[in-house]
PDB file of C-alpha atoms in Angstrom:
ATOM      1  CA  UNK A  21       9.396-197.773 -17.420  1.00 83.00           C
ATOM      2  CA  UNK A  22      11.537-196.746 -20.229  1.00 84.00           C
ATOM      3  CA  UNK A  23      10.034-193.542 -20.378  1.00 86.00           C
ATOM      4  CA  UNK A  24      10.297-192.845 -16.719  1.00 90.00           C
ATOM      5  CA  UNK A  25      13.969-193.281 -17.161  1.00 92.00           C
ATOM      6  CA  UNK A  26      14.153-191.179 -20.087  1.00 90.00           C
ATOM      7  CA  UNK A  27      12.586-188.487 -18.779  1.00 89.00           C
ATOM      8  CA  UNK A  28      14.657-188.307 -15.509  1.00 91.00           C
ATOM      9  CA  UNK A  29      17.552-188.759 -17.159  1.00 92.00           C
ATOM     10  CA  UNK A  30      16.362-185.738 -20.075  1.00 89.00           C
ATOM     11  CA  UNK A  31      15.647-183.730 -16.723  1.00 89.00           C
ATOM     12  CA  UNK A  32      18.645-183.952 -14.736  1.00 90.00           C
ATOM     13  CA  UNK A  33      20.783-183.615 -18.012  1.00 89.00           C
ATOM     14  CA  UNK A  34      19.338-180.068 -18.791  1.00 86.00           C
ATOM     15  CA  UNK A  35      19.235-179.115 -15.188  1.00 85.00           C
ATOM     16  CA  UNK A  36      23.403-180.773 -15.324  1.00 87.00           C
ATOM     17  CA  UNK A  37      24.096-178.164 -18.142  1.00 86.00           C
ATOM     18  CA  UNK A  38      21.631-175.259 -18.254  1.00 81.00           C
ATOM     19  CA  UNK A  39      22.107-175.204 -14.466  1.00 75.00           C
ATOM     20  CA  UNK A  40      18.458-174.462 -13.945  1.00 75.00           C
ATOM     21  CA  UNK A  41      15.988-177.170 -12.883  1.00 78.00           C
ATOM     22  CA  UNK A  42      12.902-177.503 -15.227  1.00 78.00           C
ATOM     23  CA  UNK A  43      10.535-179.157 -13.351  1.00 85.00           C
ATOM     24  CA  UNK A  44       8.503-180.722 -16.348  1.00 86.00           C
ATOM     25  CA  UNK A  45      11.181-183.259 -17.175  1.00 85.00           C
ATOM     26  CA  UNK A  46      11.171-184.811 -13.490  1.00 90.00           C
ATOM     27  CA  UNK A  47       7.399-183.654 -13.512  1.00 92.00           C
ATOM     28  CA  UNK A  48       6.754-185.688 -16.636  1.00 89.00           C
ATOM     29  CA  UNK A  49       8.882-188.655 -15.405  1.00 92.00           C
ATOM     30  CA  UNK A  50       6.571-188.767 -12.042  1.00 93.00           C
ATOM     31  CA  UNK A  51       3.359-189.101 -13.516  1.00 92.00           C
ATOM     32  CA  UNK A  52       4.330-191.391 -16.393  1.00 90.00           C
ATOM     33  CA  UNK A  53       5.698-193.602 -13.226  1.00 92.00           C
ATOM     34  CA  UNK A  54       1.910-192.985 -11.250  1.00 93.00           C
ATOM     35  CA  UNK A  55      -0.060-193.984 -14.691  1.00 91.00           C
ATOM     36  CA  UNK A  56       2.596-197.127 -15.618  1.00 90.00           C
ATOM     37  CA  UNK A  57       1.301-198.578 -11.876  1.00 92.00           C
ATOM     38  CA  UNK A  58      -2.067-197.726 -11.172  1.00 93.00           C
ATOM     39  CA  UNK A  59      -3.517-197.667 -14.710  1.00 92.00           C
ATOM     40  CA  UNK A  60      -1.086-199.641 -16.972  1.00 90.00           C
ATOM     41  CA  UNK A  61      -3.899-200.256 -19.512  1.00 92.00           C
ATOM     42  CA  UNK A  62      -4.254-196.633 -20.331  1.00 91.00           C
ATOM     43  CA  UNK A  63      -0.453-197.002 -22.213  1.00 89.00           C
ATOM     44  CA  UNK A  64      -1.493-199.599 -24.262  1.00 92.00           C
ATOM     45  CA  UNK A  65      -2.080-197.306 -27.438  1.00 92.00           C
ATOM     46  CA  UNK A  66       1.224-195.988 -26.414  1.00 89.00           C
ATOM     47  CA  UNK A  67       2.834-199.141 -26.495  1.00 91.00           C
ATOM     48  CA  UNK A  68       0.783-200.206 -29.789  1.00 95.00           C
ATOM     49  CA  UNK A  69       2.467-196.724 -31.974  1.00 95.00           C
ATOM     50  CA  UNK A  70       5.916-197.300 -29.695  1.00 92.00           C
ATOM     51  CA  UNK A  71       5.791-200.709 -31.226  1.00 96.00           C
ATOM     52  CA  UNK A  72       4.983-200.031 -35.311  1.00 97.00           C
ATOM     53  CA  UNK A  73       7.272-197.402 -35.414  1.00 97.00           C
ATOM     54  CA  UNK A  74       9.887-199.794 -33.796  1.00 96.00           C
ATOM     55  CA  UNK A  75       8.555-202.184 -36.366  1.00 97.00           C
ATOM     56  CA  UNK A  76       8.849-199.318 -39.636  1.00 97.00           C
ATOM     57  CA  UNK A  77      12.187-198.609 -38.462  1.00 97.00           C
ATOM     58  CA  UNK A  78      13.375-202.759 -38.460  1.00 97.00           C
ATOM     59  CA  UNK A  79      12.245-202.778 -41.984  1.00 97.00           C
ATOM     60  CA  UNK A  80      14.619-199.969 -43.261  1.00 96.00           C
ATOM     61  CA  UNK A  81      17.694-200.247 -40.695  1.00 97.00           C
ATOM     62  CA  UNK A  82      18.168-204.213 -40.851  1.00 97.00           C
ATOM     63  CA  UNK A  83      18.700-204.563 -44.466  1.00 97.00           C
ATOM     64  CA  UNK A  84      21.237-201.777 -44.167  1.00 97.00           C
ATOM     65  CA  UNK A  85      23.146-202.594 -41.230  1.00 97.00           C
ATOM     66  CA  UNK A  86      23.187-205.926 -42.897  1.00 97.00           C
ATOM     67  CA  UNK A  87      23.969-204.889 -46.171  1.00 97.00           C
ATOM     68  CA  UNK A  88      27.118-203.165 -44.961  1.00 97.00           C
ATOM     69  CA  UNK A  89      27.881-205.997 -42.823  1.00 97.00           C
ATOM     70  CA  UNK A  90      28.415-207.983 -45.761  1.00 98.00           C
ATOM     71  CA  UNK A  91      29.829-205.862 -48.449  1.00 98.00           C
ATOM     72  CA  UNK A  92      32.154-204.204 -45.593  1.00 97.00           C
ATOM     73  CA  UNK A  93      33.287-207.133 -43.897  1.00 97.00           C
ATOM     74  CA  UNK A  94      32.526-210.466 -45.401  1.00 96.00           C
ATOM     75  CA  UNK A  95      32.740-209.795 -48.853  1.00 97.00           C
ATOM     76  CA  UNK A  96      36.250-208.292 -48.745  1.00 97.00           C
ATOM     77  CA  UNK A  97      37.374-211.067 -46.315  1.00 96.00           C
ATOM     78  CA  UNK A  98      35.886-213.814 -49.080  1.00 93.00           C
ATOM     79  CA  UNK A  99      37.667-211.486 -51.651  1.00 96.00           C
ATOM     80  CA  UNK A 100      41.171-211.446 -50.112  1.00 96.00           C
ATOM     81  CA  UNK A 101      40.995-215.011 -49.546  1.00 94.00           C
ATOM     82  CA  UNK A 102      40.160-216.234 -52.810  1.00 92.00           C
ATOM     83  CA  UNK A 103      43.472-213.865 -54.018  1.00 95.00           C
ATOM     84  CA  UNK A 104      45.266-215.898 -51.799  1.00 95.00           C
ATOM     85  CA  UNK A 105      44.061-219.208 -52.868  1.00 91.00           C
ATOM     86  CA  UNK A 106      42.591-220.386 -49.548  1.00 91.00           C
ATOM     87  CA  UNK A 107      39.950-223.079 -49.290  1.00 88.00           C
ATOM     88  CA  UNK A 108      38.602-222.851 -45.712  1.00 87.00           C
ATOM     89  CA  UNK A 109      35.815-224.789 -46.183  1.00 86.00           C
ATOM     90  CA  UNK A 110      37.612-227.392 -48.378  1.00 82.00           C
ATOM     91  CA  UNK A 111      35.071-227.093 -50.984  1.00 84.00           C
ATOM     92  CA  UNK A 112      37.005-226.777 -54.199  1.00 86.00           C
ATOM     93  CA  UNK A 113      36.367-229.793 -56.331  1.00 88.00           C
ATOM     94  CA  UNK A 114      39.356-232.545 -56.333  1.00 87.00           C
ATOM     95  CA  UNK A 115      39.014-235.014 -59.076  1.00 89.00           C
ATOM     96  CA  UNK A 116      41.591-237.157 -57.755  1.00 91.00           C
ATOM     97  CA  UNK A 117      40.281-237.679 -54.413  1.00 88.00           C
ATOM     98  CA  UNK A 118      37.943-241.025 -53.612  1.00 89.00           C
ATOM     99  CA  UNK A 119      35.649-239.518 -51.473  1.00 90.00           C
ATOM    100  CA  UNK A 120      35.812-236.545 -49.008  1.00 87.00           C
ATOM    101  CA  UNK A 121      34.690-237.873 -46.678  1.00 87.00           C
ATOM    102  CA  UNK A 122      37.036-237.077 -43.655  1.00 82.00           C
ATOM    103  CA  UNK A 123      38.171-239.146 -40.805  1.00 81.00           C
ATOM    104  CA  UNK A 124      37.671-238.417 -37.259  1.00 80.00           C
ATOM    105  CA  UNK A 125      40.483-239.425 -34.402  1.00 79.00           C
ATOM    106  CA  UNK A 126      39.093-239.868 -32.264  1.00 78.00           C
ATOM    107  CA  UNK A 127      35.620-240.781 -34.081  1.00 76.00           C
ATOM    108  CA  UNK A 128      33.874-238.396 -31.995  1.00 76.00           C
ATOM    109  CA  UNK A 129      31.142-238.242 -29.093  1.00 75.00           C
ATOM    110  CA  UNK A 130      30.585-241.936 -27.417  1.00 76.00           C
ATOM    111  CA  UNK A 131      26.632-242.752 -28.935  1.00 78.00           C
ATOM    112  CA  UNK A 132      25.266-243.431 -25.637  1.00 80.00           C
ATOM    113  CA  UNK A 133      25.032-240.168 -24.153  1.00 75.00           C
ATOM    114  CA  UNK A 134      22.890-239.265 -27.246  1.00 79.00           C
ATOM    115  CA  UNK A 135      19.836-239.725 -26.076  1.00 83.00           C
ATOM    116  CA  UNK A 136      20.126-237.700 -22.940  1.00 75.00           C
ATOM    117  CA  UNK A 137      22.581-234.588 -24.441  1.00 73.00           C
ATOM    118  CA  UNK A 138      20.901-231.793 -22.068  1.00 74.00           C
TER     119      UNK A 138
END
């Protein structure tokens, strides 16, 4: 159904600028439409490629979205904190303290609705 949408959409944005209607856009669109319900097995290779490319392309665009993610955003933000001397996770090691553990007021969710949370 993707396609079909595509396709239309392809169409009626060259026949929007070119101001000529190409009939193998919307052509295209119809019969991909016919053969997705009457004969939805016959897209199955289709689907098969449609899905390992999607697959090649998660291999090289996730690390790299997510390797600018971090060196863009979170390691400047860790950066600029530890410049500014903030502990946000209260991790730095206090040699004076007697345990850090931390107390809760009030000591948190009553123990009987436990069980049954959802």
């Amino acid at each position: 159904m993707l396609f079909v949408a595509v396709f239309a959409l392809v169409g009626s944005y060259v026949w929007w600028r070119g101001g000529s209607l190409h009939p193998w856009w919307f052509g295209l669109s119809a019969s991909t439409l016919l053969v997705t319900l009457v004969a939805p097995g016959l897209l199955a290779p289709l689907n098969r490629a449609w899905m390992r490319l999607a697959s090649i392309l998660n291999t090289i665009v996730s690390p790299i979205v997510l390797g600018i993610m971090f060196f863009g955003v979170f390691a400047p933000i860790g950066i600029v904190m530890r410049l500014a001397g903030r502990d946000a996770m209260r991790r730095r090691l206090d040699l004076r303290a007697r345990t850090y553990w931390q107390e809760r007021d009030p000591p948190g969710p009553d123990p009987s609705g436990l069980p049954n949370q959802f």
